[in-house]
Short mmCIF file of C-alpha atoms and ligand atoms in Angstrom, two decimals:
data_model
loop_
_atom_site.label_atom_id
_atom_site.label_comp_id
_atom_site.label_asym_id
_atom_site.label_seq_id
_atom_site.Cartn_x
_atom_site.Cartn_y
_atom_site.Cartn_z
CA MET A 28 -149.21 141.99 120.31
CA ASN A 29 -146.58 142.44 117.19
CA LYS A 30 -145.59 145.72 117.00
CA TYR A 31 -145.73 145.85 113.22
CA GLU A 32 -149.15 144.90 113.63
CA ASN A 33 -152.15 146.80 112.37
CA THR A 34 -149.12 149.50 110.56
CA VAL A 35 -149.97 151.30 107.29
CA THR A 36 -147.57 152.23 104.77
CA GLU A 37 -147.18 156.21 104.72
CA SER A 38 -149.09 156.56 102.12
CA ASP A 39 -151.58 154.70 102.54
CA LYS A 40 -151.82 156.80 106.04
CA ASN A 41 -151.78 159.39 103.93
CA VAL A 42 -155.04 158.44 101.58
CA ASP A 43 -157.19 157.75 104.70
CA THR A 44 -157.09 160.76 106.22
CA PHE A 45 -157.14 163.08 103.22
CA LYS A 46 -160.63 161.39 103.03
CA ILE A 47 -161.26 162.37 106.15
CA ALA A 48 -160.18 165.82 105.84
CA SER A 49 -162.44 165.58 102.53
CA LYS A 50 -164.98 164.76 104.56
CA ILE A 51 -165.34 167.43 106.55
CA ARG A 52 -165.28 169.46 104.14
CA ASP A 53 -167.93 167.72 101.95
CA LEU A 54 -170.18 168.37 105.42
CA ALA A 55 -169.23 171.88 105.85
CA ILE A 56 -170.00 172.56 102.06
CA SER A 57 -173.39 170.62 102.55
CA HIS A 58 -173.91 172.67 105.98
CA ASN A 59 -173.17 175.65 104.26
CA LYS A 60 -176.19 174.87 101.11
CA LEU A 61 -178.28 173.78 104.13
CA PHE A 62 -178.26 177.66 105.47
CA GLU A 63 -178.48 178.47 101.78
CA GLU A 64 -181.60 177.05 101.15
CA SER A 65 -183.14 177.24 104.51
CA ILE A 66 -185.20 180.26 106.32
CA PRO A 67 -182.90 180.87 109.36
CA LEU A 68 -185.34 181.80 112.16
CA ILE A 69 -182.89 181.54 115.18
CA ALA A 70 -182.64 184.90 117.35
CA SER A 71 -179.34 184.47 118.06
CA GLU A 72 -177.79 183.65 114.86
CA ASN A 73 -176.58 186.55 112.49
CA LEU A 74 -174.11 186.20 109.46
CA LEU A 75 -170.68 188.27 109.20
CA SER A 76 -170.47 190.81 106.39
CA PRO A 77 -167.75 190.17 103.62
CA LEU A 78 -165.06 192.27 105.17
CA ALA A 79 -166.06 190.82 108.58
CA LYS A 80 -165.15 187.34 107.67
CA GLU A 81 -162.18 188.32 105.88
CA MET A 82 -160.87 188.80 109.42
CA LEU A 83 -160.77 185.16 110.39
CA ILE A 84 -158.81 183.66 107.85
CA THR A 85 -156.02 186.30 108.31
CA ASP A 86 -152.90 186.01 110.01
CA PHE A 87 -154.06 187.17 113.35
CA HIS A 88 -155.70 184.09 113.85
CA SER A 89 -152.52 182.42 114.34
CA ARG A 90 -150.75 185.08 117.30
CA TYR A 91 -150.85 185.44 121.16
CA ALA A 92 -150.95 189.19 122.21
CA GLU A 93 -151.58 188.90 125.65
CA GLY A 94 -152.60 191.70 128.16
CA LEU A 95 -153.29 195.05 126.74
CA PRO A 96 -151.84 197.23 123.68
CA LYS A 97 -148.53 198.30 124.30
CA GLU A 98 -147.62 196.07 127.48
CA ARG A 99 -147.45 192.58 125.87
CA TYR A 100 -146.10 189.50 126.96
CA TYR A 101 -145.47 188.30 123.15
CA GLU A 102 -143.72 190.09 120.17
CA GLY A 103 -145.09 190.52 116.96
CA ASN A 104 -148.01 192.38 118.07
CA ARG A 105 -147.56 196.17 116.74
CA PHE A 106 -150.42 195.60 114.30
CA VAL A 107 -152.70 194.20 116.84
CA ASP A 108 -152.20 196.67 119.20
CA GLU A 109 -153.02 199.00 116.38
CA VAL A 110 -156.24 196.67 115.43
CA GLU A 111 -157.60 196.46 119.69
CA LEU A 112 -156.62 200.60 120.10
CA GLU A 113 -159.39 201.27 117.07
CA ALA A 114 -161.35 198.47 118.50
CA ILE A 115 -161.89 199.98 121.58
CA GLU A 116 -162.52 203.05 120.40
CA LEU A 117 -165.02 202.45 118.07
CA ALA A 118 -166.75 200.47 120.70
CA LYS A 119 -167.05 203.61 122.90
CA LYS A 120 -168.02 205.80 119.94
CA LEU A 121 -170.84 203.43 118.78
CA PHE A 122 -172.37 202.78 121.97
CA ASN A 123 -171.16 206.19 123.88
CA VAL A 124 -169.94 204.66 126.80
CA ASP A 125 -166.44 205.84 128.77
CA PHE A 126 -164.76 202.11 128.51
CA ALA A 127 -164.74 198.71 126.61
CA ASP A 128 -162.75 195.73 126.41
CA VAL A 129 -162.76 193.62 123.33
CA ARG A 130 -161.01 190.81 124.82
CA PRO A 131 -163.76 188.09 125.86
CA THR A 132 -164.45 185.37 123.12
CA SER A 133 -167.71 185.05 123.96
CA GLY A 134 -171.03 186.26 125.55
CA THR A 135 -170.39 183.74 128.50
CA VAL A 136 -166.91 184.51 129.39
CA ALA A 137 -167.38 188.24 129.18
CA ASN A 138 -170.41 187.15 131.78
CA LEU A 139 -167.26 185.27 133.46
CA ALA A 140 -164.78 188.50 133.57
CA VAL A 141 -167.68 190.70 135.03
CA LEU A 142 -168.27 187.91 138.12
CA LYS A 143 -164.20 187.53 137.89
CA ALA A 144 -163.98 191.43 139.16
CA PHE A 145 -167.35 192.49 140.55
CA ALA A 146 -168.81 188.96 142.60
CA LYS A 147 -167.69 186.62 145.41
CA HIS A 148 -168.02 183.43 146.21
CA GLY A 149 -171.48 183.88 148.60
CA ASP A 150 -172.96 187.60 147.10
CA LYS A 151 -176.04 187.65 146.09
CA ILE A 152 -177.45 188.42 142.30
CA ALA A 153 -180.78 189.23 141.62
CA THR A 154 -181.89 188.27 137.99
CA VAL A 155 -184.62 186.91 135.92
CA SER A 156 -185.06 182.58 136.73
CA LEU A 157 -184.11 180.34 134.02
CA ASP A 158 -187.98 179.68 132.85
CA ASP A 159 -188.96 182.59 132.97
CA GLY A 160 -186.23 183.37 130.09
CA ALA A 161 -182.59 183.82 131.53
CA HIS A 162 -179.41 182.36 129.76
CA ILE A 163 -177.86 179.41 131.52
CA SER A 164 -174.93 181.31 132.83
CA THR A 165 -177.22 182.98 135.32
CA ALA A 166 -177.72 179.14 136.41
CA GLU A 167 -175.85 177.54 139.18
CA PHE A 168 -174.92 174.47 136.84
CA GLY A 169 -173.74 177.38 134.44
CA ALA A 170 -171.10 180.56 135.22
CA PHE A 171 -173.34 181.02 138.60
CA GLY A 172 -172.40 178.26 140.06
CA VAL A 173 -168.40 178.32 138.19
CA ARG A 174 -167.81 181.59 140.79
CA GLY A 175 -170.41 180.42 143.39
CA VAL A 176 -172.58 183.23 143.93
CA ASN A 177 -176.62 182.81 144.63
CA PRO A 178 -179.14 183.88 142.45
CA VAL A 179 -182.47 185.52 143.93
CA PHE A 180 -185.17 185.56 141.45
CA MET A 181 -187.19 188.77 140.19
CA PRO A 182 -190.50 188.15 139.93
CA PHE A 183 -191.67 188.00 136.16
CA ASN A 184 -195.01 189.14 134.93
CA ARG A 185 -195.79 186.61 132.62
CA ASP A 186 -198.35 188.42 130.76
CA GLU A 187 -196.61 191.52 130.45
CA MET A 188 -193.20 189.49 129.50
CA ASN A 189 -191.41 191.69 131.54
CA ILE A 190 -190.28 192.44 135.26
CA ASP A 191 -192.77 192.84 137.61
CA ILE A 192 -191.98 196.31 139.15
CA ASP A 193 -193.43 196.65 142.22
CA ASN A 194 -192.96 192.96 143.35
CA THR A 195 -189.04 193.12 142.11
CA LYS A 196 -188.19 196.31 144.82
CA LYS A 197 -189.58 194.47 147.61
CA VAL A 198 -187.56 191.36 146.35
CA ILE A 199 -183.80 193.50 146.32
CA LEU A 200 -185.11 195.28 149.42
CA ASN A 201 -185.46 192.28 151.40
CA GLU A 202 -182.47 190.27 149.79
CA LYS A 203 -180.33 192.99 149.41
CA PRO A 204 -178.34 191.67 146.25
CA ASN A 205 -174.87 192.76 145.56
CA ILE A 206 -175.70 193.14 141.84
CA VAL A 207 -178.56 193.39 140.13
CA LEU A 208 -178.79 191.64 136.67
CA PHE A 209 -180.59 191.99 133.62
CA GLY A 210 -180.76 190.64 130.10
CA LEU A 211 -182.15 187.14 129.12
CA SER A 212 -182.16 184.69 126.04
CA LEU A 213 -186.14 185.02 125.25
CA PHE A 214 -186.29 188.56 125.38
CA LEU A 215 -189.26 190.95 124.10
CA PHE A 216 -189.37 193.73 126.18
CA PRO A 217 -186.35 196.77 127.63
CA PRO A 218 -186.71 195.16 131.32
CA PRO A 219 -187.51 198.38 133.67
CA ILE A 220 -183.71 199.55 134.58
CA LYS A 221 -185.13 202.76 134.93
CA GLU A 222 -187.76 202.46 137.34
CA LEU A 223 -185.57 200.06 139.58
CA ALA A 224 -182.40 202.26 139.47
CA ASP A 225 -183.49 204.11 142.96
CA THR A 226 -183.74 200.91 144.57
CA ILE A 227 -180.69 199.20 143.23
CA LYS A 228 -178.50 202.46 144.17
CA GLU A 229 -180.42 202.34 147.94
CA VAL A 230 -179.40 199.03 148.81
CA GLY A 231 -175.84 199.91 147.34
CA ALA A 232 -176.08 197.06 144.63
CA MET A 233 -174.33 197.29 141.32
CA GLY A 234 -176.70 197.39 137.72
CA TRP A 235 -175.05 194.95 134.98
CA TYR A 236 -176.72 194.62 131.97
CA ASP A 237 -176.03 190.99 129.72
CA GLY A 238 -177.24 192.11 126.31
CA ALA A 239 -175.94 189.21 124.17
CA HIS A 240 -179.31 189.06 122.24
CA VAL A 241 -179.87 192.74 121.89
CA LEU A 242 -176.20 194.28 121.64
CA GLY A 243 -177.31 195.42 117.98
CA LEU A 244 -180.53 197.29 118.89
CA ILE A 245 -178.59 199.21 121.43
CA ALA A 246 -176.10 199.44 119.41
CA GLY A 247 -178.53 200.94 116.50
CA GLY A 248 -180.33 203.13 119.54
CA LYS A 249 -183.44 201.26 119.18
CA PHE A 250 -184.05 199.30 122.43
CA GLN A 251 -182.44 200.45 125.32
CA ASP A 252 -179.16 202.09 126.50
CA PRO A 253 -178.62 200.21 129.56
CA LEU A 254 -175.65 202.11 130.78
CA HIS A 255 -177.60 205.77 130.80
CA GLU A 256 -180.29 203.88 132.61
CA GLY A 257 -178.84 202.89 136.04
CA CYS A 258 -176.82 199.47 134.86
CA ASN A 259 -173.06 200.17 135.29
CA VAL A 260 -171.80 197.55 133.36
CA LEU A 261 -172.97 195.86 129.71
CA SER A 262 -171.79 191.88 128.98
CA ALA A 263 -172.43 190.51 125.72
CA SER A 264 -172.18 188.51 122.81
CA THR A 265 -170.79 190.07 118.67
CA HIS A 266 -173.12 187.76 116.99
CA LYS A 267 -176.89 187.67 117.78
CA THR A 268 -177.98 191.13 116.43
CA PHE A 269 -174.61 192.28 116.47
CA PRO A 270 -173.89 191.13 113.26
CA GLY A 271 -169.96 190.61 114.43
CA PRO A 272 -167.99 187.51 114.55
CA GLN A 273 -168.54 184.82 117.92
CA HIS A 274 -167.25 186.77 120.53
CA GLY A 275 -167.91 189.04 123.40
CA ILE A 276 -167.75 192.26 124.54
CA LEU A 277 -167.88 194.32 128.02
CA LEU A 278 -169.17 197.88 128.27
CA ALA A 279 -168.75 199.95 131.14
CA SER A 280 -169.32 204.28 132.57
CA GLY A 281 -169.54 206.15 135.04
CA MET A 282 -167.13 204.01 136.93
CA GLU A 283 -164.05 204.88 138.90
CA GLU A 284 -161.02 203.86 137.06
CA ASN A 285 -160.10 200.96 139.58
CA GLN A 286 -163.37 199.02 138.63
CA TYR A 287 -162.47 199.42 135.39
CA LYS A 288 -159.39 197.35 135.96
CA LYS A 289 -161.04 195.36 137.58
CA LEU A 290 -163.13 194.56 135.07
CA ARG A 291 -159.63 194.52 132.36
CA SER A 292 -158.21 192.05 134.81
CA GLY A 293 -161.23 190.38 134.72
CA ALA A 294 -161.34 189.54 131.09
CA PHE A 295 -157.25 189.29 131.36
CA PRO A 296 -156.05 187.37 132.90
CA GLY A 297 -159.15 186.56 134.73
CA VAL A 298 -160.99 184.37 132.28
CA THR A 299 -158.67 184.58 128.90
CA SER A 300 -155.16 183.97 127.90
CA ASN A 301 -155.51 184.09 123.74
CA HIS A 302 -158.44 186.67 122.71
CA HIS A 303 -159.17 185.02 119.64
CA LEU A 304 -157.33 188.29 117.43
CA HIS A 305 -158.83 187.65 114.47
CA ALA A 306 -162.25 187.60 116.08
CA MET A 307 -161.44 191.18 117.59
CA ALA A 308 -160.47 192.26 114.45
CA SER A 309 -163.84 190.70 112.56
CA LEU A 310 -165.23 192.67 116.00
CA ALA A 311 -163.49 195.94 115.20
CA ILE A 312 -164.96 195.91 111.48
CA THR A 313 -168.00 195.19 112.56
CA LEU A 314 -168.32 197.96 114.38
CA VAL A 315 -167.71 200.46 112.11
CA GLU A 316 -169.92 198.60 109.68
CA GLU A 317 -172.34 199.10 112.69
CA ILE A 318 -171.64 203.09 113.36
CA GLU A 319 -172.43 203.64 109.42
CA PHE A 320 -175.39 201.22 109.27
CA GLY A 321 -176.67 199.99 112.29
CA LYS A 322 -179.54 202.45 113.46
CA LYS A 323 -181.09 201.01 109.72
CA TYR A 324 -180.67 197.35 110.37
CA ALA A 325 -181.95 197.44 113.74
CA GLU A 326 -184.85 199.20 113.24
CA ALA A 327 -185.77 196.55 110.67
CA MET A 328 -185.01 194.03 112.37
CA ILE A 329 -187.68 195.45 115.00
CA ASN A 330 -190.38 196.21 112.12
CA ASN A 331 -189.57 192.38 110.68
CA ALA A 332 -190.48 190.77 113.97
CA LYS A 333 -193.51 193.17 114.72
CA ALA A 334 -194.52 192.05 111.17
CA LEU A 335 -193.89 188.45 111.74
CA GLY A 336 -195.84 188.51 115.13
CA GLU A 337 -198.63 190.22 113.11
CA SER A 338 -198.82 187.71 110.40
CA LEU A 339 -198.66 184.59 112.39
CA TYR A 340 -201.35 186.12 115.21
CA ASN A 341 -203.30 186.47 111.88
CA LYS A 342 -202.80 182.61 111.03
CA ASN A 343 -204.21 182.26 114.66
CA PHE A 344 -201.43 181.13 115.90
CA LYS A 345 -200.67 181.90 119.56
CA VAL A 346 -197.86 184.30 119.79
CA LEU A 347 -196.95 186.32 122.80
CA CYS A 348 -198.27 189.73 123.49
CA PRO A 349 -200.68 190.48 120.81
CA ASP A 350 -201.60 193.70 123.24
CA LYS A 351 -197.81 194.81 123.35
CA GLU A 352 -197.31 194.36 119.34
CA PHE A 353 -195.64 190.98 120.24
CA THR A 354 -192.44 192.29 120.88
CA GLU A 355 -189.50 195.49 121.12
CA SER A 356 -186.97 193.61 119.70
CA HIS A 357 -185.87 190.94 117.35
CA THR A 358 -187.79 188.03 118.66
CA ILE A 359 -191.21 186.92 118.70
CA ALA A 360 -192.36 183.59 120.89
CA ILE A 361 -195.49 181.58 120.01
CA ASN A 362 -197.19 179.09 122.32
CA VAL A 363 -197.59 175.88 120.40
CA HIS A 364 -198.86 173.53 122.82
CA ASP A 365 -201.67 173.06 121.48
CA LEU A 366 -200.05 171.65 118.21
CA GLY A 367 -198.29 169.12 119.90
CA GLY A 368 -195.44 171.20 121.62
CA GLY A 369 -192.24 172.78 120.82
CA GLU A 370 -190.05 170.18 119.69
CA ILE A 371 -192.06 168.94 117.58
CA CYS A 372 -193.34 171.86 115.53
CA ALA A 373 -188.97 172.85 115.53
CA LYS A 374 -188.65 169.55 114.23
CA LYS A 375 -191.55 169.60 111.53
CA LEU A 376 -190.82 173.00 110.23
CA GLU A 377 -186.58 171.96 109.89
CA GLU A 378 -187.82 169.20 107.40
CA SER A 379 -189.80 171.84 105.54
CA GLY A 380 -186.46 174.25 105.29
CA ILE A 381 -187.59 176.21 108.23
CA ILE A 382 -185.19 176.75 111.23
CA VAL A 383 -186.11 177.73 114.34
CA ASN A 384 -185.45 176.42 118.18
CA LYS A 385 -187.91 175.25 120.85
CA ASN A 386 -187.95 177.19 123.52
CA MET A 387 -189.80 177.35 127.28
CA LEU A 388 -192.35 179.87 127.87
CA PRO A 389 -192.58 181.40 131.68
CA GLY A 390 -194.26 178.05 133.59
CA ASP A 391 -192.72 175.37 131.24
CA LYS A 392 -191.26 172.55 133.45
CA SER A 393 -189.37 171.18 130.51
CA ALA A 394 -186.45 172.73 128.91
CA LYS A 395 -186.73 169.84 126.61
CA HIS A 396 -190.36 169.39 125.58
CA PRO A 397 -191.39 172.84 126.61
CA ASP A 398 -194.72 174.90 124.99
CA GLY A 399 -192.75 177.34 122.77
CA ILE A 400 -190.71 178.33 119.65
CA ARG A 401 -188.81 181.66 119.21
CA ILE A 402 -188.21 182.66 116.25
CA GLY A 403 -185.56 185.48 115.42
CA THR A 404 -185.01 188.11 112.82
CA PRO A 405 -181.30 189.27 112.64
CA GLU A 406 -180.96 186.50 110.03
CA ILE A 407 -183.42 187.58 107.42
CA THR A 408 -183.17 191.41 107.80
CA ARG A 409 -179.70 190.95 107.50
CA LEU A 410 -180.44 189.35 104.22
CA GLY A 411 -182.38 192.38 103.08
CA MET A 412 -186.31 191.05 103.81
CA ASN A 413 -189.35 193.68 104.70
CA LYS A 414 -192.36 193.20 105.45
CA SER A 415 -194.41 191.68 102.45
CA ASP A 416 -191.14 189.09 103.18
CA MET A 417 -192.53 188.81 106.34
CA ASN A 418 -196.33 187.24 105.11
CA ILE A 419 -194.77 184.87 102.69
CA ILE A 420 -192.70 182.96 105.78
CA ALA A 421 -195.86 183.29 108.58
CA GLU A 422 -197.67 181.76 105.29
CA PHE A 423 -195.55 178.63 105.17
CA ILE A 424 -195.33 178.22 108.89
CA LYS A 425 -199.36 178.01 108.74
CA ARG A 426 -199.38 176.04 106.21
CA ILE A 427 -196.25 173.56 107.64
CA LEU A 428 -197.99 173.47 111.53
CA ILE A 429 -201.57 174.26 110.92
CA ASP A 430 -202.36 172.73 107.28
CA GLY A 431 -199.83 169.92 107.82
CA ILE A 432 -198.51 170.13 104.95
CA ALA A 433 -196.25 167.33 104.17
CA PRO A 434 -192.11 168.79 103.86
CA SER A 435 -191.78 166.93 100.48
CA ILE A 436 -194.68 169.48 99.05
CA ILE A 437 -193.32 172.59 100.32
CA LYS A 438 -189.64 172.58 100.86
CA LYS A 439 -188.76 173.54 97.43
CA GLU A 440 -190.83 176.28 97.36
CA ILE A 441 -189.14 177.60 100.60
CA THR A 442 -185.90 176.67 98.97
CA ASP A 443 -186.62 178.62 95.71
CA PHE A 444 -187.75 181.72 97.69
CA LYS A 445 -184.51 181.53 99.90
CA ARG A 446 -182.14 181.27 97.03
CA SER A 447 -183.34 184.48 96.27
CA HIS A 448 -182.96 186.12 99.12
CA ASN A 449 -179.60 185.60 99.29
CA LYS A 450 -177.34 188.86 99.29
CA ILE A 451 -175.95 190.57 102.69
CA SER A 452 -177.23 193.92 103.60
CA TYR A 453 -176.54 196.68 105.91
CA CYS A 454 -172.70 196.43 105.33
CA PHE A 455 -169.95 197.32 103.17
CA TYR A 456 -169.81 194.89 100.00
CA GLU A 457 -173.95 194.53 99.89
CA GLY A 458 -174.84 192.16 97.57
CA GLU A 459 -172.29 189.33 98.69
CA ASN A 460 -173.87 185.87 99.04
CA PRO A 461 -173.03 185.19 102.72
CA TYR A 462 -173.15 181.43 102.45
CA LYS A 463 -170.60 180.84 99.69
CA TYR A 464 -167.78 178.23 100.76
CA TYR A 465 -164.66 179.59 100.07
CA ARG A 466 -162.87 176.85 98.22
CA LEU A 467 -158.98 175.83 98.70
CA VAL A 468 -158.55 173.24 96.33
C1 PLP B 505 -176.45 183.74 124.63
C2 PLP B 505 -176.46 184.35 125.65
C3 PLP B 505 -175.04 184.73 126.07
C4 PLP B 505 -173.50 183.34 125.75
O1 PLP B 505 -173.23 183.95 124.92
P1 PLP B 505 -172.24 183.22 124.01
O2 PLP B 505 -171.65 184.14 123.25
O3 PLP B 505 -172.61 182.13 123.77
O4 PLP B 505 -171.29 182.32 125.02
C5 PLP B 505 -174.93 185.06 127.48
N1 PLP B 505 -176.29 185.95 127.65
C6 PLP B 505 -177.37 185.77 126.97
C7 PLP B 505 -178.60 186.13 127.78
C8 PLP B 505 -177.55 185.26 125.91
O5 PLP B 505 -178.80 185.51 125.24
#
């Protein structure tokens, strides 16, 4: 082949490549519009405040700051150091703990940092099983597998949607795990940490809490306080109920200084190099906003979840745990087996403008074809929605899934409803449209 074949002139090339860049931007604009016009009910998603978002396009994004504040390997970190020290202090204050590390770049990375610090190959970690609602980090094909630790499963009471206390005590006493891990991705009720604390102590295990889903509820003092109920360390994402950037965090209390040192070195150099400084700054802003607005926000998320659960239940949906007011968190789960299953229902809802995810319910065998859908209130609450809005949303869901109204008929109503609710709350600069696309040119 002639080496000049297939070449294009510089100017042609620029035209073609810019077209691709334009296409990507158009896709992003379309994506923003999709969410601007849809009712977002994914339990693990949220919106950034205007100030937190601003941090993401600062020059922090372009920098490295390996190590700890004032002990960096790179120059130019003067202001980064101040932000990081501030973020650590804010986290300690908000969660009333002794230790915070704001460097993990996601919840999974925070989990890996804990595993790096406190687990070794062959250790046993007690956890809830995946099909009872645990996250893939706890699977052998996930973060547990990376560290070569073995899960020991805590029996789960499927009617109560919580850990079975008596049988779990037996498992802990028999198996003597090194760590007992609490935390779920289908997280309806606070796990019984207090009730298991003595047993955990008795076998000399460490209590670990994965608060990815419920960090914002904990911040608002509305769910449980794991680090004062018997857990030693907490790892979490900072973008689910906690309305911050996609990032992670480690919190701990009541440990020896050398254990904090292990945790820090688990984060860096263990599982991060760069810790995404723009996201860390955005996290610092969100920590401030949570100190100011977090209590009211957490309360509203939970009240909305209960209201949505009740409203759907009254419309004949099989919402889990009706005897326990459906939830004590931001999440409800519905068994839609009789309506075609989670996959079909989630797709139907999306076509009409309501975004949820299919979800395994305890006892389900397939993650691709589960019986459940999971519904969360973090984002709609962040948009200021209240109990009467929950009734409206429940009615939309009923008309789509039970009455079988076609997407072409209902979609416009949903878009109009959503367009009148696109104002951010529980932060500074309330009222901004969080789906606005910031155009450069
Ligand atoms: C979402 C989630 C994670 C992972 O968080 P990422 O920030 O997505 O990496 C870990 N644990 C639980 C329980 C989760 O729900």
